Coordinates of C-alpha atoms in Angstrom, one line a residue:
Chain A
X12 CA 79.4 -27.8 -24.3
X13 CA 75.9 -27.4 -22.8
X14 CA 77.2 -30.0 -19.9
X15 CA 79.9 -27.9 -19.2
X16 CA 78.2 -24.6 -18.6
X17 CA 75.9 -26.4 -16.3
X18 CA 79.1 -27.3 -14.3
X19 CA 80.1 -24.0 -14.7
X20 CA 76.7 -22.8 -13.4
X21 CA 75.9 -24.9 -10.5
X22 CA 79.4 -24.2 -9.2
X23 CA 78.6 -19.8 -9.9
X24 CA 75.3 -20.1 -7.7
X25 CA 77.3 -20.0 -4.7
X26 CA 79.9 -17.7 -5.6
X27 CA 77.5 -15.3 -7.3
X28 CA 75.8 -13.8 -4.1
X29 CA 79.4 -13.3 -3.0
X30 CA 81.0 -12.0 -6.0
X31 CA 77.7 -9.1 -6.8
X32 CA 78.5 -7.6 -2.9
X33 CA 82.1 -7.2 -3.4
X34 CA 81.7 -5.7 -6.5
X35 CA 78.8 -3.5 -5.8
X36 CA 79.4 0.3 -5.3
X37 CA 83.0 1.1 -4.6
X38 CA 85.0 4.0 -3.9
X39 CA 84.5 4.7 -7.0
X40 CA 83.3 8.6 -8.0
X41 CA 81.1 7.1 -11.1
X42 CA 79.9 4.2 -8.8
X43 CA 78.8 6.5 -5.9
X44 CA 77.1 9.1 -8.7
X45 CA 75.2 6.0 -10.4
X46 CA 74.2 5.2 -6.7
X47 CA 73.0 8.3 -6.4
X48 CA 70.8 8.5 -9.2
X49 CA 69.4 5.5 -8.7
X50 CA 68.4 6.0 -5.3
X51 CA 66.7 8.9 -6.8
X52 CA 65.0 6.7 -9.4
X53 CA 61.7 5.0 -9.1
X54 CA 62.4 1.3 -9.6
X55 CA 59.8 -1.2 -9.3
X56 CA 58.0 -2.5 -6.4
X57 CA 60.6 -0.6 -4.3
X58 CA 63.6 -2.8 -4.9
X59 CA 66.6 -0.4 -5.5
X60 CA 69.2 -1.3 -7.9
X61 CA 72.2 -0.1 -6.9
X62 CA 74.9 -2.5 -8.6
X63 CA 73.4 -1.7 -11.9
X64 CA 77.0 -1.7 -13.1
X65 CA 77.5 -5.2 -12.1
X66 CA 74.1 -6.1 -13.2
X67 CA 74.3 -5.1 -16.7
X68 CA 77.7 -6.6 -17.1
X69 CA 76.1 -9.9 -16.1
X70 CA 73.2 -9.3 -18.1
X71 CA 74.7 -8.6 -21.2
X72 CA 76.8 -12.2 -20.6
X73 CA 73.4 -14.2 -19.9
X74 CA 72.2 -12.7 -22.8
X75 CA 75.2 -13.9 -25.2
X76 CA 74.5 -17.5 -23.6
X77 CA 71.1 -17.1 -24.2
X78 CA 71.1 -16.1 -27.8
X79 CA 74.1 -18.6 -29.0
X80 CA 73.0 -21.8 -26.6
X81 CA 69.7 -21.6 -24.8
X82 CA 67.5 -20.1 -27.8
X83 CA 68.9 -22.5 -30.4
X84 CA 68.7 -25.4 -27.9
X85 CA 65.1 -24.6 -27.2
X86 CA 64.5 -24.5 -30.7
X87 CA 66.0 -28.0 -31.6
X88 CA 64.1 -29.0 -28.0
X89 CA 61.0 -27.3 -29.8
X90 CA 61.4 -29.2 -33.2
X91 CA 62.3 -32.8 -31.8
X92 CA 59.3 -32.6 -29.4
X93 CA 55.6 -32.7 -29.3
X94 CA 53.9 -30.1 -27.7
X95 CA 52.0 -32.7 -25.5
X96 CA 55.5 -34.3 -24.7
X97 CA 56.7 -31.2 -23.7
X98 CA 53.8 -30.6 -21.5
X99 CA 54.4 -33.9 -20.0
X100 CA 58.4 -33.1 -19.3
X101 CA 57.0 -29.8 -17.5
X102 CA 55.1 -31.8 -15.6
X103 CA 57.3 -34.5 -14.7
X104 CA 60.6 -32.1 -13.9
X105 CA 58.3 -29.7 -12.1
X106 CA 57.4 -32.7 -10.1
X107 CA 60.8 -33.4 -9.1
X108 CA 60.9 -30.1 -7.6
X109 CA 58.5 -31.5 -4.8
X110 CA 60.7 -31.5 -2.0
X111 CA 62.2 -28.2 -2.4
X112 CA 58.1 -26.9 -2.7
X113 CA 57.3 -29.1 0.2
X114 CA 60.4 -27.5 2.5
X115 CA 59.0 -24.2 2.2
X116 CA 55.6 -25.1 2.3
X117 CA 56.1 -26.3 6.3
X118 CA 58.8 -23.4 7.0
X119 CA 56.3 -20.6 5.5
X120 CA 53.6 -22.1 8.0
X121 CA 51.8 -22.8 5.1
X122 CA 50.6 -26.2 6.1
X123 CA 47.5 -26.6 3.9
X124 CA 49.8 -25.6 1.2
X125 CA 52.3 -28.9 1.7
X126 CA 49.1 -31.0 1.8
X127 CA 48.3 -30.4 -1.4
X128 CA 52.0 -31.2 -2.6
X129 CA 52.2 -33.9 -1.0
X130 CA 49.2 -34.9 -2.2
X131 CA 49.8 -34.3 -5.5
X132 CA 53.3 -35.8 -5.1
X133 CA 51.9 -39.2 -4.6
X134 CA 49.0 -38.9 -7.3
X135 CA 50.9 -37.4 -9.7
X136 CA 54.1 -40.2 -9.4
X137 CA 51.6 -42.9 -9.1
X138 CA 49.1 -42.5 -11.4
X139 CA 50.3 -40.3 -13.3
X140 CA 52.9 -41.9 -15.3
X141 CA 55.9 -40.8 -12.7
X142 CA 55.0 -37.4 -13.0
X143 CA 54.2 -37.2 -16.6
X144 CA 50.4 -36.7 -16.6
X145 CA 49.1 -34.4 -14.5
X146 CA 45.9 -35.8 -12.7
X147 CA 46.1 -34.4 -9.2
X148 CA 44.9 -31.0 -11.3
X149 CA 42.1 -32.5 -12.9
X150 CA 41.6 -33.5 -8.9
X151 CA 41.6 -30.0 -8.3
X152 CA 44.9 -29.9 -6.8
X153 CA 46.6 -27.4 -8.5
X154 CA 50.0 -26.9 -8.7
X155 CA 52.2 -24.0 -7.3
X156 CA 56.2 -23.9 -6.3
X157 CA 57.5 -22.4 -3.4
X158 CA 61.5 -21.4 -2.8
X159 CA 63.7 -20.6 -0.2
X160 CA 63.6 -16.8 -1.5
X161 CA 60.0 -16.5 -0.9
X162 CA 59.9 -17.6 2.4
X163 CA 62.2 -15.6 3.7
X164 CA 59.9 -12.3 2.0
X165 CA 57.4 -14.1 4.3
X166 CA 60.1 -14.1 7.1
X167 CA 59.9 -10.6 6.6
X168 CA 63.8 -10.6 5.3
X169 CA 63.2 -7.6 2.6
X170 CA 64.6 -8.7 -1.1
X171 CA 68.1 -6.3 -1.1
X172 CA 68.8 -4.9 -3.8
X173 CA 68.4 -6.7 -7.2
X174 CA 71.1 -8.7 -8.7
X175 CA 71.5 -10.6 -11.8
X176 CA 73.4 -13.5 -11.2
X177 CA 75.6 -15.3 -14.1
X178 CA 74.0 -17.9 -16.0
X179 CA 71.1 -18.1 -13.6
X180 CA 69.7 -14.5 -13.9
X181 CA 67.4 -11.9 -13.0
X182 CA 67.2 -12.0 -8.9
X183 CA 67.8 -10.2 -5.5
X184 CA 70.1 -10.6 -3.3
X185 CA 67.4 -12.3 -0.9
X186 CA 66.3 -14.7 -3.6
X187 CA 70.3 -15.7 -5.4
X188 CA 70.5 -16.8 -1.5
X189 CA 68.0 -18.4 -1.3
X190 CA 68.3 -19.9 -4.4
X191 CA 71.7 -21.4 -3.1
X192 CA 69.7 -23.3 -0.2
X193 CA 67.3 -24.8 -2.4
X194 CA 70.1 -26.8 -3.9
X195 CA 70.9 -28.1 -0.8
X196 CA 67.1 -28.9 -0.4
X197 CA 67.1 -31.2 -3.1
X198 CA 68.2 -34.7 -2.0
X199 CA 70.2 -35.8 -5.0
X200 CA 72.4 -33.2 -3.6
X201 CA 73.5 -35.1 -1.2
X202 CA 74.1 -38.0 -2.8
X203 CA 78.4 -38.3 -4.1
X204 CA 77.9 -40.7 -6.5
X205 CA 78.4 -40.3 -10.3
X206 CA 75.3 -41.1 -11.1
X207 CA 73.7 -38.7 -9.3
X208 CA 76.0 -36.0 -10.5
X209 CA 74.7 -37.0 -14.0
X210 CA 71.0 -37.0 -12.9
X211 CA 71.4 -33.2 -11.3
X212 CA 73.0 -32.2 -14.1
X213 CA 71.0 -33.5 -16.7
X214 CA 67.7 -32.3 -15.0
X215 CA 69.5 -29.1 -14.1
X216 CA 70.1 -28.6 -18.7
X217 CA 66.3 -30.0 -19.0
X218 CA 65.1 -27.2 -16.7
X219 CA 66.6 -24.5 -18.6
X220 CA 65.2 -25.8 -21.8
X221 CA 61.9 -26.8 -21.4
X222 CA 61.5 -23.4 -19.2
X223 CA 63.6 -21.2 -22.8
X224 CA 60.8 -22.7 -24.9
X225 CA 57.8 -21.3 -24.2
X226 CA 59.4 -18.2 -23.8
X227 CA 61.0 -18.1 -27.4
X228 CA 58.6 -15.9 -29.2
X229 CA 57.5 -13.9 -25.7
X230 CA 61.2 -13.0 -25.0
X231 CA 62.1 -11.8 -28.6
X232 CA 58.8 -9.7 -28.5
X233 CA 60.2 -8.2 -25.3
X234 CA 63.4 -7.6 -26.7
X235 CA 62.2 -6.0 -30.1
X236 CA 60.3 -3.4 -28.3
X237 CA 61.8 -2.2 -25.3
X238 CA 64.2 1.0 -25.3
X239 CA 66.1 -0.8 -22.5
X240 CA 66.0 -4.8 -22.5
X241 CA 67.8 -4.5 -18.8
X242 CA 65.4 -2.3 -17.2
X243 CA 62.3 -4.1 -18.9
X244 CA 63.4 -7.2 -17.7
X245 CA 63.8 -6.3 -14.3
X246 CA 60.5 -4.8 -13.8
X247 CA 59.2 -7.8 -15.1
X248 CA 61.0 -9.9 -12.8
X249 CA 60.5 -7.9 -10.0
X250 CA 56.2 -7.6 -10.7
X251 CA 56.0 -11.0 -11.3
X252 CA 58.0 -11.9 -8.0
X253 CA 56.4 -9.6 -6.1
X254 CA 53.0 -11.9 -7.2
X255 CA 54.5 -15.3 -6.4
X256 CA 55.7 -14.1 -2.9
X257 CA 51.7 -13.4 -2.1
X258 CA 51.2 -16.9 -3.6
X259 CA 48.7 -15.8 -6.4
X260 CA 47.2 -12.8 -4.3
X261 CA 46.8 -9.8 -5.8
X262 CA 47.4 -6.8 -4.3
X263 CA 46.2 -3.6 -5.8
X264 CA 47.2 -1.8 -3.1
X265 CA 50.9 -1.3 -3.6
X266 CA 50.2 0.1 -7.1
X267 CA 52.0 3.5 -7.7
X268 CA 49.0 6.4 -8.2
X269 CA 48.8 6.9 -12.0
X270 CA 47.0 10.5 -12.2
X271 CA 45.6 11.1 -8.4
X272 CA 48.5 13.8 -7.9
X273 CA 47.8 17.2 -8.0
X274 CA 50.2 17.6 -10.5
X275 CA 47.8 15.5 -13.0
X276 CA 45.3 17.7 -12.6
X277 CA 46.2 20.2 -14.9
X278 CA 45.9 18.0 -17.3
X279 CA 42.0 17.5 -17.1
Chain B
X7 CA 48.7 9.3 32.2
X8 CA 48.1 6.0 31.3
X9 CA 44.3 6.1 31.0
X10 CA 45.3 8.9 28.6
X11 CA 47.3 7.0 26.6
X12 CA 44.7 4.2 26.3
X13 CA 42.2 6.6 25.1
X14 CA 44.2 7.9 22.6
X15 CA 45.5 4.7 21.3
X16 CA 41.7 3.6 21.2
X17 CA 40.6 6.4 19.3
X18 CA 43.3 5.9 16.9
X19 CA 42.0 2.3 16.6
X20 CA 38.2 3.5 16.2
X21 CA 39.4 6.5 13.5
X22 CA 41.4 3.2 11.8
X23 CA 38.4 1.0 12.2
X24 CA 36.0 4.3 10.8
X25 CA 38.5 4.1 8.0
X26 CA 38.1 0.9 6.3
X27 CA 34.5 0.7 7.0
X28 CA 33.8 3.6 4.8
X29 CA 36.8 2.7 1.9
X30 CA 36.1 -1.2 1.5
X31 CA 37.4 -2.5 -2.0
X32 CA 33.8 -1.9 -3.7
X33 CA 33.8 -3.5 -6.7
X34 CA 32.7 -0.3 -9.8
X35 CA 30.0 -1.9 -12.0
X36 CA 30.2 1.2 -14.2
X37 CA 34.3 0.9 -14.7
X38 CA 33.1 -2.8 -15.1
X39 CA 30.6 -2.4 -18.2
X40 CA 33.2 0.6 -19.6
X41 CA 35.8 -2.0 -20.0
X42 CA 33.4 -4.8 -21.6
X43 CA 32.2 -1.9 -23.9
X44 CA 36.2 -1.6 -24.8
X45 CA 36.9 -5.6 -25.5
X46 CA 33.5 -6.1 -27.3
X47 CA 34.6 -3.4 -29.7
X48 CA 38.3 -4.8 -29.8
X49 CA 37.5 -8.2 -30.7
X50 CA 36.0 -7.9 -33.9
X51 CA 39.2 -5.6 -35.0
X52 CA 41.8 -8.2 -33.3
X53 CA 40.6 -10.8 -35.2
X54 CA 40.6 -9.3 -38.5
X55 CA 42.4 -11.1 -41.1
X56 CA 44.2 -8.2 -43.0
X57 CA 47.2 -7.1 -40.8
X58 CA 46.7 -3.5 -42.0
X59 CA 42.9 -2.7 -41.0
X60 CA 43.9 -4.5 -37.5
X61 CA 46.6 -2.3 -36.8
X62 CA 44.4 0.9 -37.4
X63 CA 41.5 0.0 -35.6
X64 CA 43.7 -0.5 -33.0
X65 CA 44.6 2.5 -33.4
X66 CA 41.6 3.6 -33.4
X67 CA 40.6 2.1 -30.1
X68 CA 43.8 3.5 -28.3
X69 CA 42.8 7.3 -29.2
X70 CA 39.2 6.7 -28.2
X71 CA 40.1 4.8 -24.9
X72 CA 43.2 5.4 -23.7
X73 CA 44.4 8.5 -22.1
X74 CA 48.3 8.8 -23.8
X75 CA 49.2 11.9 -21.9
X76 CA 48.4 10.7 -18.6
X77 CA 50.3 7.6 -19.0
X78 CA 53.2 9.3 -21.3
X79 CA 53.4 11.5 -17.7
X80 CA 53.3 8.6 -15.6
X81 CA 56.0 6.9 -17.5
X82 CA 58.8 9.9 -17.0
X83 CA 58.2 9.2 -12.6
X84 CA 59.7 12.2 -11.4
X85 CA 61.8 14.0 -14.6
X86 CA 57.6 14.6 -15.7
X87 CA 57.9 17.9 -13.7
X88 CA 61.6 18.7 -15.0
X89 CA 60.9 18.6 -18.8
X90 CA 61.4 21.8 -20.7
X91 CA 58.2 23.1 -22.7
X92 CA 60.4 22.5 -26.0
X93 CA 61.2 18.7 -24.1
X94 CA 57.5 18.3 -23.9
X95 CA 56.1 19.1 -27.2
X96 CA 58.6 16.7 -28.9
X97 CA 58.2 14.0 -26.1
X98 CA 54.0 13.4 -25.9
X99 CA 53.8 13.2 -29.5
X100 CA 56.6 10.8 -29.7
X101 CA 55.5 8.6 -26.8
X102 CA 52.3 8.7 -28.2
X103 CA 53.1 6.7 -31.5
X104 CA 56.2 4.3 -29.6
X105 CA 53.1 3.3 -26.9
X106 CA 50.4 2.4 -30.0
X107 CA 53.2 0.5 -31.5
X108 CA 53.7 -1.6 -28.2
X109 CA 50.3 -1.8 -27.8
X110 CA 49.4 -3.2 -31.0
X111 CA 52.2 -6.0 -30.4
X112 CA 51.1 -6.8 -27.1
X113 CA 47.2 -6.6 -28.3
X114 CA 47.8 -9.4 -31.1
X115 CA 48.6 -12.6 -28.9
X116 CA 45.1 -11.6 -27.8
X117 CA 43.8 -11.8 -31.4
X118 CA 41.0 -13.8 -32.2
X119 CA 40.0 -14.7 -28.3
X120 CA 36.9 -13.2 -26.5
X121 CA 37.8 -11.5 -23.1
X122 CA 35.0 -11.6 -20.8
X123 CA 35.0 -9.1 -17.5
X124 CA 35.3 -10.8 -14.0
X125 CA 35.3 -8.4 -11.5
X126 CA 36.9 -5.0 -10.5
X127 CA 38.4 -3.2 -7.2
X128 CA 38.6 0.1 -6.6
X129 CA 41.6 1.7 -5.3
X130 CA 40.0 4.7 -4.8
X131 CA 36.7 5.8 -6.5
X132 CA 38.4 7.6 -9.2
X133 CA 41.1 4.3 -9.7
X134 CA 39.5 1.1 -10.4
X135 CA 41.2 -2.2 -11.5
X136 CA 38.4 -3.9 -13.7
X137 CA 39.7 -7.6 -14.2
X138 CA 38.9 -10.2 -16.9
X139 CA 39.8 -13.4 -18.6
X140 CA 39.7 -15.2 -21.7
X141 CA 35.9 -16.6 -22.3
X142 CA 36.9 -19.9 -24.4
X143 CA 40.3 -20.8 -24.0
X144 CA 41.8 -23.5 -25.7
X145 CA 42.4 -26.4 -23.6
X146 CA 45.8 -26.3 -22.2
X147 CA 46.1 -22.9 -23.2
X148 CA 49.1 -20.8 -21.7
X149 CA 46.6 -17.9 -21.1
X150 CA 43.6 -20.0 -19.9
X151 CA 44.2 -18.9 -16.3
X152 CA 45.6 -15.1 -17.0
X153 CA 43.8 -12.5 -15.1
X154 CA 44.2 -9.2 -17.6
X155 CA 44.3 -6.1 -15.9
X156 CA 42.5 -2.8 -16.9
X157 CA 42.8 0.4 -15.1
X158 CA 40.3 2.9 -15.4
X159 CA 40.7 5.9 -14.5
X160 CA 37.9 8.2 -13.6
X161 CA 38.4 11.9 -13.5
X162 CA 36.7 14.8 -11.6
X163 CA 33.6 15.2 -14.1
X164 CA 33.2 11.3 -14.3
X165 CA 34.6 10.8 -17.5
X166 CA 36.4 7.4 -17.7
X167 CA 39.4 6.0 -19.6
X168 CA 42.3 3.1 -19.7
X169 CA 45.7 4.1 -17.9
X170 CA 47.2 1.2 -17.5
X171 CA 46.8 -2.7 -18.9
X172 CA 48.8 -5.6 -17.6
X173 CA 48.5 -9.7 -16.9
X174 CA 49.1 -11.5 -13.7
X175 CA 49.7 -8.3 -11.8
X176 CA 52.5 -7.1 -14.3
X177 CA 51.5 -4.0 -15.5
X178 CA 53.0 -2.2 -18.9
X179 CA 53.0 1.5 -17.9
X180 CA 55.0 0.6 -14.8
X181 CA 57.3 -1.5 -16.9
X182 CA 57.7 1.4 -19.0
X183 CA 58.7 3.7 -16.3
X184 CA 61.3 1.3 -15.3
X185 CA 62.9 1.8 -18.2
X186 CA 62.4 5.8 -19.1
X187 CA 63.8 5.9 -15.3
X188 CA 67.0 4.0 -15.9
X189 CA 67.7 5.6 -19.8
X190 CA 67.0 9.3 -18.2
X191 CA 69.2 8.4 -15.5
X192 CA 72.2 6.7 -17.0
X193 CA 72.2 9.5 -19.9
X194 CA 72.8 12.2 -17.5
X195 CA 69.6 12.5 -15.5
X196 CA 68.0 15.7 -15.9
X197 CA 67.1 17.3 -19.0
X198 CA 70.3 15.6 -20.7
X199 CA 68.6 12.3 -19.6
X200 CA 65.4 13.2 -21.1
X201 CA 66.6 14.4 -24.6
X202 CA 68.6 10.9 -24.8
X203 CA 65.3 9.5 -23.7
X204 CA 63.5 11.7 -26.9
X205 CA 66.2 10.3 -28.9
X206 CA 66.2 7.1 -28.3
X207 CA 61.8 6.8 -28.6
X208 CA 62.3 9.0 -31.7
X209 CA 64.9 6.2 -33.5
X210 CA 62.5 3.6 -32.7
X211 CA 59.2 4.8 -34.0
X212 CA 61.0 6.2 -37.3
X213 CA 63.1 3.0 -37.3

């Protein structure tokens, strides 16, 4: 079962970008009026959301998947494991996502960057344990990931509008792209051999479950006390995106004024 | 023509220049040690071990510290100016208690760690981000390298308080307008909106 909606969801990647812009705003009156208002709405980090409708159709179908197969998955993943072996799977799948780091490492310009992944490529698959341990950190190297979406926010492509994409989730229309080229980035994708189709697809159902666990009890939190699960999501998403774009930079600047309006002042 | 056009364009650069020289991001030692005063006092009522006496000095802490109405105003973005009087004597009250409850949820995965002060920037003098970090984290510990967020806000007569907390540069309040924003909007926008938004804060808190 699991197999099969990683089929399902390797397959929807592609298709998904496509699918949200046909189905965006149509001629429809109650599209157009939704469009409206949420023009008019503040949404976060100035990413409009104008196929909300799609969006929270999708939403509401990752969140089925999520309650009845990822959450119980992570759990038996949670109660079979160790919390050091997990650590160690962490480690060795998020070394495996070297290449697709290292790509955008050299095509952002960032080329101290894809030093230190290479760099901790060879350390880390050496001596540590094929990606198990984590020693090039202890080095000093520390880790970060880079995709295909990111770079092209440092291309200075703008993120569209935001889009939740089946199965995969909370994105943009810049980023579900972009996310379809780092597939491609990865070698194994290349390769047309059965075996490789299991190994992509096996690491693809790993990914998903060692990222659900620690997440478990965060998510649920979320869930119990938002007003709107959607919405809260989203911001969080976009926020956090917005921070992994300026690789770990803060910037304080873009914050919206809480209480420097005139209109606050009446309040004082 | 042209010389004209170069002296303008060079005194646009030397008024850009004048600029940033005088608003660098100073860091605000005072917003600094207001913030420490805050998580020294919080830590001893986090880590309490009756659940009860936690969530009231929470509490507590939020009506001494935080300023609710500003944020409550915040959170509604641009219906804050729309709301009826009637609207706003049911709404502040309301958010009020839905906010403490958050608060106290979000405050407990803190509970029983010491948050030290790191450093602050001020986006303006009256709007200062004071950050800080866990003192002792457990090794391997999902938080150990979390930057927590305050923001202070400082009003005419100097009088500071906490508008705004987040992690990682996610904030809450803005999180929260997100989603006032899209229940206002898809209930109608408008004052429609905001009663559905009243309604829907009201079921929770009660609930």
């Amino acid at each position: 079962m699991r197999f099969f909606a990683y089929i399902a969801a390797s397959c929807l990647v592609f298709s998904g970008t496509a699918a949200a812009q046909l189905s965006g705003a149509g001629d429809d009156p109650e599209d157009i009026a939704r469009e409206l208002e949420t023009a008019n709405t503040a949404t976060d980090s100035g990413v409009a959301d104008p196929w909300e409708g799609f969006n929270r159709k999708m939403f509401a179908l990752n969140d089925g998947l999520d309650r009845n197969l990822m959450v119980p998955a992570a759990k038996a993943y949670r109660t079979v494991t160790h919390k050091k072996q997990r650590k160690g799977i962490r480690n060795f799948l998020s070394n495996l996502r070297t290449p697709v780091t290292l790509v955008n490492d050299i095509l952002q310009g960032e080329f101290g960057r894809a030093g230190e992944t290479m760099g901790r490529f060879v350390i880390n698959s050496t001596i540590g344990f094929g990606g198990m341990g984590d020693p090039a950190e202890r080095l000093g190297i520390e880790q970060h990931s880079e995709d295909f979406g990111q770079t092209l926010a440092v291309w200075g492509v703008d993120s569209g509008p935001y889009l939740v994409l089946p199965f995969f989730g909370p994105s943009t229309l810049r980023d579900g792209f972009g996310s379809a080229v780092d597939l491609t980035t990865d070698p194994a994708f290349w390769i047309r051999t059965d075996p490789a189709m299991y190994y992509r697809f096996s690491r693809a159902g790993m990914n998903v479950v060692s990222a659900r666990e620690p997440l478990i009890e965060p998510l649920a939190d979320i869930k119990m006390d938002s007003l709107d699960y959607y919405s809260s999501l989203r911001s969080f998403y976009l926020q956090s995106r917005k921070r992994e774009i300026l690789n770990g930079r803060t910037n304080f600047e873009d914050l919206p004024d809480i209480g420097e309006f005139e209109e606050f002042d009446d309040l004082e | 023509m042209r010389t004209l056009a170069r002296r303008f364009v060079f005194r646009i650069a030397a008024a850009a220049a004048f600029c940033f020289a005088a608003q660098p991001a100073f860091a605000d030692q005072a917003a600094e040690d207001y913030v420490q005063t805050i998580l020294d006092e919080a830590e001893p009522v986090l880590s309490t071990d009756d659940h009860q006496s936690m969530l009231d000095g929470v509490e507590d802490l939020v009506d001494k510290y935080v300023d609710m109405r500003r944020i409550g105003r915040f959170v509604l973005g641009q219906y804050a100016r729309r709301m009826t009087e009637a609207q706003e004597e049911q709404y502040y009250p309301l958010f009020n208690r839905y906010a403490k409850m958050i608060y106290r949820n979000t405050l407990s995965d803190y509970a029983g760690e010491q948050i030290k002060v790191t450093g602050s920037v001020d986006r303006s003098e009256r709007d200062i981000i004071v950050n800080s970090k866990l003192a002792n984290p457990e090794p391997g510990s999902a938080y150990a390298n979390t930057v927590i967020h305050w923001r202070v806000y400082r009003s005419r007569d100097g009088e500071m308080s906490v508008v705004d907390a987040g992690a990682d540069n996610v904030w809450l309040a803005i999180e929260q307008r997100s989603q006032f924003g899209s229940i206002i909007a898809n209930n109608g926008g408008g004052e429609k909106g905001v009663d559905a938004l009243i309604a829907e804060i009201k079921s929770r808190v009660d609930g």
